[in-house]
Short mmCIF file of C-alpha atoms in Angstrom, two decimals:
data_model
loop_
_atom_site.label_atom_id
_atom_site.label_comp_id
_atom_site.label_asym_id
_atom_site.label_seq_id
_atom_site.Cartn_x
_atom_site.Cartn_y
_atom_site.Cartn_z
CA MET X 1 -110.17 -29.44 13.58
CA ASN X 2 -111.46 -32.65 14.95
CA SER X 3 -108.14 -34.05 15.82
CA LEU X 4 -106.48 -31.42 17.73
CA VAL X 5 -109.85 -30.86 19.80
CA VAL X 6 -109.11 -34.81 20.09
CA TRP X 7 -105.35 -34.54 21.25
CA THR X 8 -105.99 -30.98 23.91
CA ARG X 9 -108.90 -32.82 25.45
CA LEU X 10 -106.59 -36.24 26.06
CA LEU X 11 -103.07 -33.87 27.04
CA CYS X 12 -105.81 -32.23 29.60
CA ILE X 13 -107.25 -35.23 30.99
CA LEU X 14 -103.46 -36.86 31.71
CA CYS X 15 -103.10 -33.36 33.57
CA GLY X 16 -105.49 -33.99 36.02
CA LEU X 17 -107.33 -30.91 33.88
CA GLY X 18 -110.78 -32.19 32.93
CA SER X 19 -112.85 -29.03 33.39
CA LEU X 20 -110.21 -27.05 31.71
CA SER X 21 -109.86 -29.96 28.74
CA VAL X 22 -113.85 -28.69 28.77
CA ARG X 23 -113.16 -25.04 28.18
CA VAL X 24 -110.65 -25.27 25.52
CA GLN X 25 -112.76 -27.72 23.19
CA ALA X 26 -115.53 -25.32 23.44
CA GLN X 27 -113.30 -22.53 22.52
CA LEU X 28 -112.03 -24.93 19.33
CA VAL X 29 -115.15 -25.71 18.67
CA THR X 30 -116.82 -21.70 18.34
CA LYS X 31 -114.24 -20.29 17.41
CA GLU X 32 -115.80 -19.67 14.05
CA ALA X 33 -119.21 -19.61 14.81
CA PRO X 34 -119.84 -16.04 16.62
CA VAL X 35 -119.19 -14.73 12.91
CA LEU X 36 -121.65 -16.78 10.62
CA ALA X 37 -123.92 -16.13 14.04
CA ARG X 38 -124.06 -12.46 13.70
CA VAL X 39 -124.14 -12.38 10.15
CA GLU X 40 -127.81 -14.48 10.49
CA HIS X 41 -128.43 -11.97 13.22
CA LEU X 42 -128.17 -9.13 10.81
CA GLN X 43 -130.05 -10.85 8.07
CA THR X 44 -132.97 -11.89 10.35
CA THR X 45 -133.48 -8.40 11.01
CA SER X 46 -133.03 -6.98 7.51
CA ASP X 47 -129.68 -5.12 7.61
CA HIS X 48 -127.97 -7.07 4.47
CA GLU X 49 -125.51 -4.31 3.88
CA ALA X 50 -123.60 -4.72 7.35
CA ALA X 51 -124.24 -8.89 6.71
CA LEU X 52 -122.08 -8.34 3.59
CA ARG X 53 -119.04 -6.26 4.98
CA LEU X 54 -119.09 -8.79 8.13
CA LEU X 55 -119.05 -11.55 5.48
CA ARG X 56 -116.27 -10.21 3.37
CA ASP X 57 -114.06 -9.46 5.96
CA TYR X 58 -114.44 -12.88 7.25
CA LEU X 59 -114.22 -14.67 3.86
CA PRO X 60 -110.21 -14.31 3.43
CA THR X 61 -109.51 -16.32 6.74
CA VAL X 62 -111.32 -19.31 6.43
CA SER X 63 -108.87 -22.12 4.68
CA PRO X 64 -109.66 -23.33 1.16
CA GLN X 65 -109.80 -26.80 2.74
CA ASP X 66 -112.70 -25.99 4.80
CA THR X 67 -114.83 -26.90 2.07
CA LEU X 68 -117.98 -27.15 4.82
CA GLN X 69 -117.24 -23.71 6.63
CA LEU X 70 -116.66 -22.03 3.03
CA THR X 71 -120.29 -23.27 1.46
CA GLU X 72 -122.09 -21.62 4.15
CA VAL X 73 -120.06 -18.53 3.94
CA TYR X 74 -121.38 -18.39 0.14
CA HIS X 75 -124.27 -19.42 0.84
CA HIS X 76 -125.06 -16.28 3.33
CA ILE X 77 -123.06 -13.73 1.12
CA ALA X 78 -125.83 -15.41 -1.85
CA LEU X 79 -128.58 -14.67 0.61
CA SER X 80 -127.40 -11.04 1.06
CA HIS X 81 -126.98 -10.32 -2.52
CA TRP X 82 -130.61 -11.81 -2.89
CA TYR X 83 -132.41 -9.95 -0.73
CA LEU X 84 -130.58 -6.58 -2.00
CA SER X 85 -131.90 -7.38 -5.77
CA GLN X 86 -128.27 -8.16 -6.85
CA TYR X 87 -129.77 -11.45 -8.57
CA TYR X 88 -126.38 -11.63 -11.03
CA ASP X 89 -123.90 -11.51 -7.76
CA ALA X 90 -126.25 -13.84 -6.05
CA LEU X 91 -126.40 -16.29 -8.76
CA ARG X 92 -122.33 -15.97 -8.72
CA TYR X 93 -122.04 -17.33 -4.99
CA TYR X 94 -125.01 -19.96 -5.21
CA GLU X 95 -123.11 -21.73 -8.12
CA LYS X 96 -119.90 -21.12 -6.30
CA ALA X 97 -121.57 -23.12 -2.97
CA PHE X 98 -123.41 -25.97 -5.55
CA ALA X 99 -119.81 -26.48 -7.08
CA LEU X 100 -118.44 -27.47 -3.64
CA ASP X 101 -121.17 -29.23 -2.69
CA ARG X 102 -121.70 -31.59 -5.68
CA ALA X 103 -117.53 -31.93 -5.33
CA LEU X 104 -118.81 -33.22 -1.54
CA ASN X 105 -121.64 -35.58 -2.76
CA HIS X 106 -123.73 -33.51 -0.42
CA ARG X 107 -126.75 -34.46 -2.41
CA ARG X 108 -129.30 -32.92 0.02
CA ASN X 109 -127.50 -29.60 -0.23
CA MET X 110 -127.52 -29.65 -3.81
CA ALA X 111 -130.93 -29.96 -4.02
CA LEU X 112 -131.24 -26.66 -2.01
CA ARG X 113 -128.67 -24.87 -3.97
CA LEU X 114 -130.68 -25.79 -6.88
CA ASN X 115 -133.55 -24.51 -5.49
CA ASN X 116 -132.00 -21.27 -4.49
CA ILE X 117 -130.13 -20.71 -8.47
CA GLY X 118 -133.50 -21.15 -9.55
CA LEU X 119 -134.85 -18.78 -7.67
CA VAL X 120 -132.58 -16.25 -8.87
CA HIS X 121 -133.20 -17.17 -12.68
CA TRP X 122 -136.78 -16.42 -11.78
CA ARG X 123 -136.05 -12.84 -10.38
CA LEU X 124 -134.13 -12.58 -13.71
CA GLY X 125 -136.99 -13.18 -15.92
CA GLN X 126 -135.00 -16.77 -17.41
CA CYS X 127 -138.16 -19.00 -16.54
CA ASP X 128 -137.01 -21.90 -18.97
CA MET X 129 -133.72 -22.05 -16.71
CA ALA X 130 -135.63 -21.90 -13.41
CA ILE X 131 -138.25 -24.51 -14.53
CA GLU X 132 -135.17 -26.85 -15.11
CA ASN X 133 -133.63 -26.23 -12.00
CA PHE X 134 -137.11 -26.67 -9.80
CA THR X 135 -137.26 -29.69 -11.59
CA ALA X 136 -134.32 -30.97 -10.93
CA SER X 137 -133.96 -30.37 -7.45
CA ALA X 138 -137.64 -31.32 -6.89
CA ARG X 139 -136.38 -35.14 -7.97
CA MET X 140 -132.94 -34.87 -5.68
CA ALA X 141 -135.50 -34.10 -2.62
CA GLN X 142 -137.92 -36.87 -3.85
CA ALA X 143 -134.67 -39.08 -3.71
CA GLU X 144 -133.50 -37.82 -0.39
CA HIS X 145 -137.06 -38.21 1.24
CA ASP X 146 -137.40 -34.18 2.09
CA GLU X 147 -141.02 -33.46 1.65
CA ARG X 148 -140.34 -30.51 3.16
CA LEU X 149 -137.76 -29.40 0.60
CA LEU X 150 -140.42 -31.14 -2.28
CA GLY X 151 -142.93 -28.58 -1.60
CA VAL X 152 -140.90 -25.52 -1.50
CA ASN X 153 -140.03 -26.78 -5.25
CA TYR X 154 -143.65 -27.64 -6.08
CA LEU X 155 -144.64 -24.60 -4.22
CA ASN X 156 -141.87 -22.22 -6.69
CA LEU X 157 -143.00 -24.69 -10.17
CA GLY X 158 -146.76 -23.26 -9.22
CA LEU X 159 -145.32 -19.88 -9.09
CA LEU X 160 -143.84 -19.74 -12.29
CA TRP X 161 -146.63 -21.65 -14.29
CA LYS X 162 -149.17 -19.12 -12.41
CA ASN X 163 -146.55 -16.28 -14.20
CA GLN X 164 -147.20 -17.85 -17.65
CA ARG X 165 -150.93 -18.10 -16.91
CA ASP X 166 -150.98 -21.76 -17.81
CA LEU X 167 -153.33 -21.95 -14.05
CA PRO X 168 -153.88 -26.16 -14.14
CA LYS X 169 -150.54 -26.46 -13.55
CA ALA X 170 -150.18 -23.68 -11.40
CA TYR X 171 -152.91 -24.68 -9.26
CA ALA X 172 -151.35 -29.10 -9.48
CA PHE X 173 -148.08 -28.24 -7.95
CA ASN X 174 -149.07 -25.81 -5.73
CA GLN X 175 -152.21 -28.10 -3.97
CA GLN X 176 -149.49 -30.53 -3.43
CA ALA X 177 -147.03 -27.77 -1.99
CA ILE X 178 -150.09 -27.44 0.50
CA ALA X 179 -150.28 -30.81 1.37
CA LEU X 180 -146.29 -31.14 1.91
CA LEU X 181 -146.02 -27.82 3.77
CA THR X 182 -148.75 -28.63 6.37
CA ARG X 183 -147.50 -32.08 6.72
CA THR X 184 -144.14 -30.47 7.72
CA HIS X 185 -145.28 -27.62 9.38
CA ASP X 186 -143.04 -25.25 7.88
CA ASP X 187 -145.55 -22.28 8.00
CA LYS X 188 -143.02 -20.12 6.22
CA ASN X 189 -143.30 -21.43 2.76
CA LEU X 190 -147.11 -22.79 3.57
CA ALA X 191 -147.91 -18.75 3.78
CA ASN X 192 -146.23 -18.10 0.24
CA ALA X 193 -148.45 -20.92 -0.78
CA PHE X 194 -151.30 -19.22 0.72
CA ASN X 195 -150.47 -15.74 -1.31
CA ASN X 196 -149.87 -17.87 -4.25
CA ARG X 197 -153.27 -19.58 -4.59
CA GLY X 198 -154.42 -16.33 -3.48
CA GLN X 199 -152.62 -14.99 -6.76
CA THR X 200 -154.08 -17.05 -9.21
CA PHE X 201 -157.85 -16.62 -7.99
CA LYS X 202 -157.07 -13.10 -8.43
CA ILE X 203 -156.22 -13.37 -11.94
CA GLU X 204 -159.32 -15.37 -12.61
CA ALA X 205 -161.12 -12.31 -11.10
CA ARG X 206 -162.51 -15.09 -8.03
CA TYR X 207 -161.88 -11.26 -5.37
CA ASP X 208 -163.45 -13.31 -2.34
CA SER X 209 -161.61 -16.46 -2.46
CA ALA X 210 -157.99 -14.34 -3.41
CA GLU X 211 -158.79 -12.13 -0.19
CA TYR X 212 -159.52 -15.68 1.99
CA TYR X 213 -156.22 -16.98 1.04
CA TYR X 214 -154.31 -13.85 1.18
CA ARG X 215 -155.33 -12.77 4.69
CA ALA X 216 -154.57 -17.10 5.45
CA ALA X 217 -150.68 -15.97 4.17
CA HIS X 218 -150.73 -12.80 6.00
CA ARG X 219 -151.94 -14.54 9.69
CA LEU X 220 -149.14 -16.71 9.01
CA ARG X 221 -146.60 -14.04 8.09
CA GLU X 222 -147.59 -11.93 11.11
CA ARG X 223 -147.48 -14.88 13.92
CA LEU X 224 -144.25 -15.67 12.72
CA GLY X 225 -142.72 -11.70 12.16
CA ASP X 226 -142.22 -12.30 8.56
CA ARG X 227 -142.03 -8.79 8.00
CA GLU X 228 -141.26 -8.91 4.08
CA GLY X 229 -144.22 -11.70 3.80
CA MET X 230 -146.00 -9.01 5.99
CA ALA X 231 -145.48 -6.49 2.90
CA THR X 232 -146.73 -8.54 0.16
CA SER X 233 -149.58 -9.77 1.86
CA LEU X 234 -151.18 -6.56 2.57
CA ASN X 235 -149.74 -4.89 -0.67
CA ASN X 236 -151.78 -7.96 -2.74
CA LEU X 237 -154.90 -7.52 0.01
CA SER X 238 -154.51 -3.64 -1.16
CA GLU X 239 -155.17 -4.97 -4.57
CA ILE X 240 -158.47 -6.84 -3.81
CA TYR X 241 -160.15 -3.82 -1.76
CA PHE X 242 -159.28 -1.36 -4.21
CA HIS X 243 -161.15 -3.62 -6.98
CA THR X 244 -163.83 -3.93 -4.81
CA GLN X 245 -164.38 -0.23 -4.16
CA ARG X 246 -162.73 -0.42 -0.92
CA LEU X 247 -160.75 2.28 -1.21
CA PRO X 248 -159.59 3.59 2.52
CA GLU X 249 -158.72 0.10 3.09
CA ALA X 250 -157.03 -0.23 -0.37
CA PHE X 251 -154.90 3.06 0.88
CA ASP X 252 -154.17 1.70 4.34
CA ALA X 253 -152.78 -1.44 3.22
CA VAL X 254 -150.55 -0.41 0.43
CA HIS X 255 -149.47 2.56 3.02
CA TYR X 256 -148.67 -0.12 5.73
CA SER X 257 -146.73 -2.15 2.72
CA LEU X 258 -144.80 0.51 1.57
CA ALA X 259 -143.61 1.77 5.20
CA LEU X 260 -142.61 -2.05 5.77
CA SER X 261 -140.31 -2.30 2.69
CA GLU X 262 -138.60 0.82 3.39
CA GLU X 263 -137.81 -0.86 6.86
CA ILE X 264 -136.40 -3.83 6.05
CA HIS X 265 -134.94 -1.75 2.69
CA ASN X 266 -136.56 -4.33 0.39
CA HIS X 267 -136.33 -2.68 -2.94
CA LEU X 268 -138.40 -4.76 -5.12
CA ARG X 269 -141.70 -4.54 -2.43
CA ILE X 270 -141.24 -0.91 -2.38
CA LYS X 271 -141.67 -0.90 -6.51
CA GLU X 272 -144.84 -3.04 -6.46
CA ALA X 273 -146.08 -0.66 -3.36
CA LEU X 274 -145.54 2.65 -5.18
CA ALA X 275 -146.54 1.32 -8.28
CA ASN X 276 -149.88 0.85 -6.53
CA LEU X 277 -150.40 4.03 -4.97
CA SER X 278 -149.55 5.69 -8.49
CA GLU X 279 -152.17 3.82 -9.83
CA TYR X 280 -154.48 4.11 -6.88
CA HIS X 281 -154.46 7.80 -7.26
CA GLU X 282 -154.74 8.38 -10.87
CA GLN X 283 -157.64 6.35 -10.75
CA THR X 284 -159.54 8.38 -8.10
CA GLY X 285 -158.54 11.87 -10.15
CA GLN X 286 -155.55 12.60 -7.59
CA LEU X 287 -153.02 13.82 -10.15
CA ASP X 288 -150.12 15.38 -8.54
CA SER X 289 -150.35 12.23 -5.65
CA ALA X 290 -149.96 10.32 -8.60
CA LEU X 291 -147.39 11.29 -10.46
CA TYR X 292 -145.22 12.04 -6.94
CA TYR X 293 -145.29 8.14 -6.55
CA HIS X 294 -144.68 7.66 -10.04
CA LYS X 295 -141.99 9.69 -10.44
CA ALA X 296 -140.27 7.44 -7.04
CA TYR X 297 -141.16 4.64 -9.13
CA GLU X 298 -139.01 5.85 -12.03
CA ALA X 299 -136.21 6.32 -9.77
CA LEU X 300 -136.04 3.13 -7.71
CA SER X 301 -136.72 1.10 -11.34
CA ASP X 302 -133.65 3.05 -12.95
CA SER X 303 -131.59 2.77 -9.66
CA LEU X 304 -132.28 -1.27 -9.89
CA HIS X 305 -132.05 -1.29 -13.62
CA ALA X 306 -128.13 0.34 -13.41
CA GLN X 307 -127.44 -1.84 -10.81
CA THR X 308 -128.25 -5.25 -12.33
CA GLN X 309 -126.50 -4.25 -15.82
CA THR X 310 -123.51 -3.32 -13.39
CA SER X 311 -124.07 -6.65 -11.70
CA GLU X 312 -124.35 -8.73 -15.12
CA VAL X 313 -121.28 -7.41 -16.34
CA ALA X 314 -119.68 -8.10 -13.73
CA PHE X 315 -121.31 -11.69 -13.90
CA TYR X 316 -119.71 -12.07 -17.40
CA GLN X 317 -116.47 -10.36 -16.43
CA ALA X 318 -115.65 -13.05 -13.85
CA HIS X 319 -116.63 -15.82 -15.93
CA LEU X 320 -114.28 -14.84 -18.80
CA GLY X 321 -111.65 -13.89 -16.50
CA SER X 322 -111.73 -17.94 -15.32
CA GLU X 323 -111.68 -19.32 -18.95
CA LEU X 324 -108.59 -16.69 -19.33
CA LYS X 325 -107.01 -18.52 -15.84
CA GLU X 326 -107.41 -21.99 -17.56
CA LEU X 327 -105.89 -20.87 -20.61
CA LYS X 328 -102.40 -19.48 -18.59
CA ILE X 329 -102.44 -22.59 -16.84
CA ARG X 330 -102.11 -24.66 -19.93
CA ASP X 331 -99.62 -22.67 -21.45
CA LEU X 332 -97.50 -22.47 -18.46
CA GLN X 333 -97.88 -26.15 -18.41
CA ALA X 334 -97.15 -26.43 -22.06
CA ALA X 335 -93.68 -24.08 -21.36
CA GLN X 336 -92.66 -26.40 -18.54
CA ALA X 337 -92.70 -29.05 -20.49
CA SER X 338 -90.58 -27.50 -23.04
CA MET X 339 -88.02 -26.21 -20.90
CA GLN X 340 -87.65 -29.84 -19.37
CA THR X 341 -86.80 -31.19 -22.94
CA ARG X 342 -84.40 -27.75 -23.40
CA VAL X 343 -82.72 -29.03 -20.31
CA TRP X 344 -82.29 -32.23 -21.37
CA TRP X 345 -80.78 -31.50 -24.41
CA GLY X 346 -78.67 -28.80 -23.19
CA VAL X 347 -77.28 -31.45 -20.82
CA ALA X 348 -76.44 -33.84 -23.98
CA VAL X 349 -74.64 -30.65 -25.59
CA LEU X 350 -72.21 -29.66 -22.86
CA LEU X 351 -71.37 -33.30 -22.63
CA GLY X 352 -70.53 -33.18 -26.47
CA GLY X 353 -67.95 -30.80 -25.56
CA LEU X 354 -67.14 -27.46 -23.63
CA LEU X 355 -66.73 -25.31 -26.96
CA ALA X 356 -69.57 -26.97 -28.48
CA GLY X 357 -71.51 -26.35 -25.13
CA VAL X 358 -71.33 -22.94 -25.03
CA TRP X 359 -71.61 -22.15 -28.36
CA VAL X 360 -75.04 -23.97 -27.85
CA GLY X 361 -75.36 -22.32 -24.47
CA ARG X 362 -75.16 -18.50 -26.67
CA TRP X 363 -77.30 -19.70 -29.31
CA ARG X 364 -79.89 -20.98 -26.49
CA TRP X 365 -80.02 -17.99 -24.41
CA ARG X 366 -80.52 -15.97 -27.69
CA THR X 367 -83.39 -18.36 -28.72
CA VAL X 368 -84.93 -17.68 -25.20
CA GLN X 369 -84.75 -14.06 -25.22
CA ARG X 370 -86.36 -14.15 -28.77
CA GLU X 371 -89.59 -16.01 -27.06
CA ARG X 372 -89.58 -14.28 -23.99
CA ARG X 373 -90.37 -11.22 -26.24
CA GLN X 374 -92.71 -12.96 -28.38
CA ALA X 375 -94.39 -14.00 -25.46
CA GLU X 376 -94.35 -10.53 -23.94
CA GLN X 377 -96.12 -9.11 -27.50
CA GLN X 378 -98.71 -12.60 -27.11
CA LEU X 379 -99.56 -11.34 -23.83
CA VAL X 380 -100.08 -7.55 -24.69
CA GLN X 381 -102.10 -8.80 -27.78
CA ALA X 382 -104.06 -11.02 -24.94
CA ARG X 383 -104.81 -8.23 -22.63
CA GLN X 384 -105.97 -5.94 -25.92
CA GLN X 385 -108.45 -8.82 -26.94
CA LEU X 386 -109.66 -9.36 -23.26
CA THR X 387 -109.96 -5.00 -23.01
CA ALA X 388 -111.74 -5.70 -26.35
CA ARG X 389 -114.04 -7.93 -25.65
CA GLU X 390 -115.21 -6.43 -22.37
CA GLN X 391 -116.58 -4.04 -23.80
CA GLU X 392 -117.83 -5.60 -26.41
CA LEU X 393 -120.33 -7.38 -23.49
CA LYS X 394 -120.99 -4.43 -21.79
CA GLU X 395 -122.17 -3.04 -25.33
CA TYR X 396 -124.27 -6.33 -25.65
CA VAL X 397 -126.15 -6.18 -22.30
CA ILE X 398 -126.97 -2.81 -22.62
CA THR X 399 -128.34 -3.92 -26.27
CA LEU X 400 -130.12 -6.85 -25.53
CA SER X 401 -131.41 -4.46 -21.95
CA THR X 402 -132.94 -2.50 -24.66
CA GLN X 403 -134.25 -5.15 -27.39
CA ARG X 404 -135.94 -6.78 -24.43
CA SER X 405 -137.90 -3.37 -23.65
CA LEU X 406 -138.70 -2.68 -27.28
CA ILE X 407 -139.93 -6.38 -27.78
CA HIS X 408 -141.91 -6.38 -24.84
CA SER X 409 -143.58 -2.62 -25.59
CA LEU X 410 -144.39 -4.02 -28.85
CA GLU X 411 -145.72 -7.32 -27.93
CA GLU X 412 -148.18 -5.49 -25.25
CA ALA X 413 -149.04 -2.71 -27.83
CA LEU X 414 -150.14 -5.89 -30.81
CA THR X 415 -152.53 -7.34 -27.68
CA GLN X 416 -154.15 -4.10 -26.64
CA ARG X 417 -154.51 -2.41 -30.00
CA ARG X 418 -158.07 -0.94 -29.95
CA PRO X 419 -160.62 -0.70 -32.90
CA ALA X 420 -160.82 2.82 -34.57
CA PRO X 421 -163.51 5.18 -34.96
CA GLU X 422 -166.43 3.71 -37.06
CA ALA X 423 -166.95 6.66 -38.80
CA VAL X 424 -163.80 6.85 -40.42
CA PRO X 425 -162.47 4.56 -43.00
CA VAL X 426 -160.96 1.30 -41.65
CA ALA X 427 -157.58 1.53 -44.48
CA GLU X 428 -156.70 4.68 -43.97
CA VAL X 429 -156.47 4.78 -40.13
CA ASP X 430 -155.11 1.58 -40.79
CA GLU X 431 -152.38 3.24 -42.72
CA LEU X 432 -152.04 6.38 -40.13
CA LEU X 433 -151.58 2.87 -36.99
CA GLN X 434 -149.14 1.68 -39.21
CA ARG X 435 -146.71 4.80 -39.57
CA LYS X 436 -143.89 5.83 -36.86
CA ILE X 437 -143.67 9.61 -35.63
CA LEU X 438 -139.98 9.25 -34.69
CA THR X 439 -138.54 12.18 -36.82
CA ASP X 440 -140.02 15.97 -37.18
CA GLU X 441 -140.55 14.88 -41.32
CA ASP X 442 -142.10 11.79 -39.70
CA TRP X 443 -144.56 14.05 -37.93
CA GLU X 444 -145.26 16.63 -41.23
CA LEU X 445 -146.30 13.45 -43.13
CA TYR X 446 -148.55 12.06 -40.72
CA LYS X 447 -150.17 15.30 -39.89
CA ALA X 448 -150.54 15.57 -43.90
CA LYS X 449 -152.25 12.00 -43.60
CA PHE X 450 -154.25 12.54 -40.92
CA GLN X 451 -155.62 15.99 -42.17
CA SER X 452 -156.99 14.57 -44.87
CA ILE X 453 -158.77 11.92 -42.80
CA TYR X 454 -160.20 14.55 -40.48
CA PRO X 455 -160.38 17.94 -42.29
CA GLY X 456 -160.28 20.67 -40.27
CA PHE X 457 -159.37 19.12 -36.65
CA PHE X 458 -155.81 21.46 -36.93
CA SER X 459 -157.84 24.95 -37.53
CA GLN X 460 -160.18 24.25 -34.82
CA LEU X 461 -157.60 23.18 -32.57
CA LYS X 462 -155.51 26.38 -33.19
CA LEU X 463 -159.14 27.96 -32.79
CA SER X 464 -159.97 26.86 -29.57
CA LYS X 465 -159.10 28.67 -26.15
CA VAL X 466 -156.15 26.53 -25.03
CA ALA X 467 -152.82 26.86 -26.38
CA PHE X 468 -151.19 23.54 -27.41
CA THR X 469 -147.42 23.74 -27.80
CA GLU X 470 -146.47 21.19 -31.01
CA ALA X 471 -146.04 18.24 -28.89
CA GLU X 472 -149.19 18.28 -27.47
CA VAL X 473 -150.56 18.56 -30.90
CA ARG X 474 -149.24 15.28 -31.28
CA TYR X 475 -150.41 13.93 -28.03
CA MET X 476 -154.42 15.55 -29.06
CA VAL X 477 -154.15 13.66 -32.49
CA LEU X 478 -153.39 10.35 -30.88
CA PHE X 479 -156.16 10.85 -28.66
CA LYS X 480 -158.39 11.82 -31.75
CA LEU X 481 -157.32 8.32 -33.18
CA ASN X 482 -158.35 6.83 -29.80
CA LEU X 483 -154.75 5.09 -29.33
CA THR X 484 -154.02 3.39 -25.77
CA SER X 485 -150.92 4.34 -23.68
CA ARG X 486 -148.56 1.62 -25.13
CA GLU X 487 -150.12 2.37 -28.83
CA MET X 488 -148.51 5.60 -28.17
CA ALA X 489 -145.38 4.75 -27.01
CA ASP X 490 -144.95 2.49 -30.04
CA LEU X 491 -145.72 4.97 -32.36
CA LEU X 492 -143.53 7.89 -31.14
CA GLY X 493 -140.73 5.61 -30.13
CA ILE X 494 -141.10 6.11 -26.46
CA SER X 495 -141.44 4.51 -22.85
CA PRO X 496 -145.22 3.89 -21.45
CA GLN X 497 -144.03 5.88 -18.20
CA SER X 498 -143.07 8.82 -20.90
CA VAL X 499 -146.56 8.79 -22.48
CA ARG X 500 -148.28 8.38 -18.92
CA VAL X 501 -146.87 11.64 -17.77
CA SER X 502 -147.44 13.94 -20.68
CA LYS X 503 -151.18 12.45 -20.72
CA LEU X 504 -151.40 13.67 -17.08
CA ARG X 505 -149.94 17.29 -17.71
CA LEU X 506 -152.04 17.58 -20.36
CA LYS X 507 -154.88 16.91 -18.33
CA LYS X 508 -154.36 18.95 -16.00
CA LYS X 509 -153.71 21.89 -18.66
CA LEU X 510 -157.09 21.56 -19.94
CA GLN X 511 -158.66 21.21 -16.33
CA ARG X 512 -157.46 24.69 -15.98
CA HIS X 513 -159.90 25.73 -18.82
CA GLN X 514 -162.39 23.78 -17.38
CA TYR X 515 -162.43 20.70 -19.16
CA ASP X 516 -162.58 17.41 -17.07
CA SER X 517 -160.51 15.19 -19.50
CA VAL X 518 -159.23 15.03 -23.21
CA GLU X 519 -162.17 13.06 -24.39
CA THR X 520 -164.40 16.61 -22.92
CA PHE X 521 -162.08 18.84 -24.71
CA LEU X 522 -162.26 16.65 -27.81
CA GLU X 523 -166.38 16.56 -27.81
CA GLU X 524 -167.22 19.99 -26.72
CA ALA X 525 -164.43 22.47 -28.58
CA LEU X 526 -163.92 20.12 -31.34
CA CYS X 527 -167.34 18.69 -32.41
#
């Protein structure tokens, strides 16, 4: 491109067309600029789906030799996938951009890509890999004397350590990040650092300090027009307002956060706002509204989970496909070398005589046909193996997701377990807590054991004026044992969200019979 510009300008000058040479040069230099300029405009306005469509149309037109342009395109594709919560797609394109930067030995760009890759791993819950990438990026940024990028990496490391509840490390990294980002006038990331500091204070229940830093972050983001950041700050402020009993301010802030998140189509921020709205309405006794926002949260979560699984399968398929391509290339090279050897043998045989040449030629032709048939059979087998591996990969991803959810539920259930009522023998209640109610047979055995500990409970339940279903009787038994939602979910083998919805429905049913709550019913009707 540069040589073409030089020769064109020289030709125009020689012909006395100096002004024309400037116009031609400008057209050649800016030929590809409008596409990426439009992409950046779409990303600034949060229209990431339109940006992706434009980039997909533009990518095939970029020459593979134009590595700088190709790197920029990969970066913008990954960025739009990131904002659409398509994290495996984002990871794939960030890794492509990093490979090109490494081939060109652009160390500053490599540091930027490592930071981006670390963010994707953080969103995927892969904290160890995220820390590894952020640390490597920080080392490269320090070597390149890039204080702004070093501050961003310290900010991200502080965020990760905060999420892992290592508050001293989180505070130390965040303090360094604030100093570096203030010195380099990076207001956007400085706002993120203030927000991270506020979250640290919130964990320590220091709500005044948390509110101070949340407001500082919000002011910077409002000045920059950063709508995603504003949505985050408002949602965080709503939690502080709710904890400090400023309910009108809490509801106003979280509704404003939800509206901003929907404007920019940021699914992660929408989920956070819906979760808080459901919790706030439940805590204030507005059960219908709580159920409405909880259902909206569940629907969005299911949609994003399915999307992530599809992206994860595609990511691993892409890696599997690249390995298969390399294997085919090696096979073709080996076949080519083998064919050259066969040609030389053919020439030698032909020199030995026409008859011997004809005979050898026929023999070689038969050999080639046989090898071709064998190669076709091997290709069919390879395709069958690839199909089987893809199916195994899909099943593995689904199983892994289920196991992660189960492990998370078990961990939270173990940390939140409450002590059994004092009036009941601890050993017998402990035996109840160790049991599972997964089948009807499990329920019958569980009910018999419960009856031996609390005689008369089921008969009193039947004599009450409330008609309970068998499923509701199970929940009444678990309420009697004073279990949390997590413990109920673990015992019944269902999700905590399902327990939460069932508890809301049971509470509304009891309210129709003049009982404020399940606990009130147990105290008054089953005393």
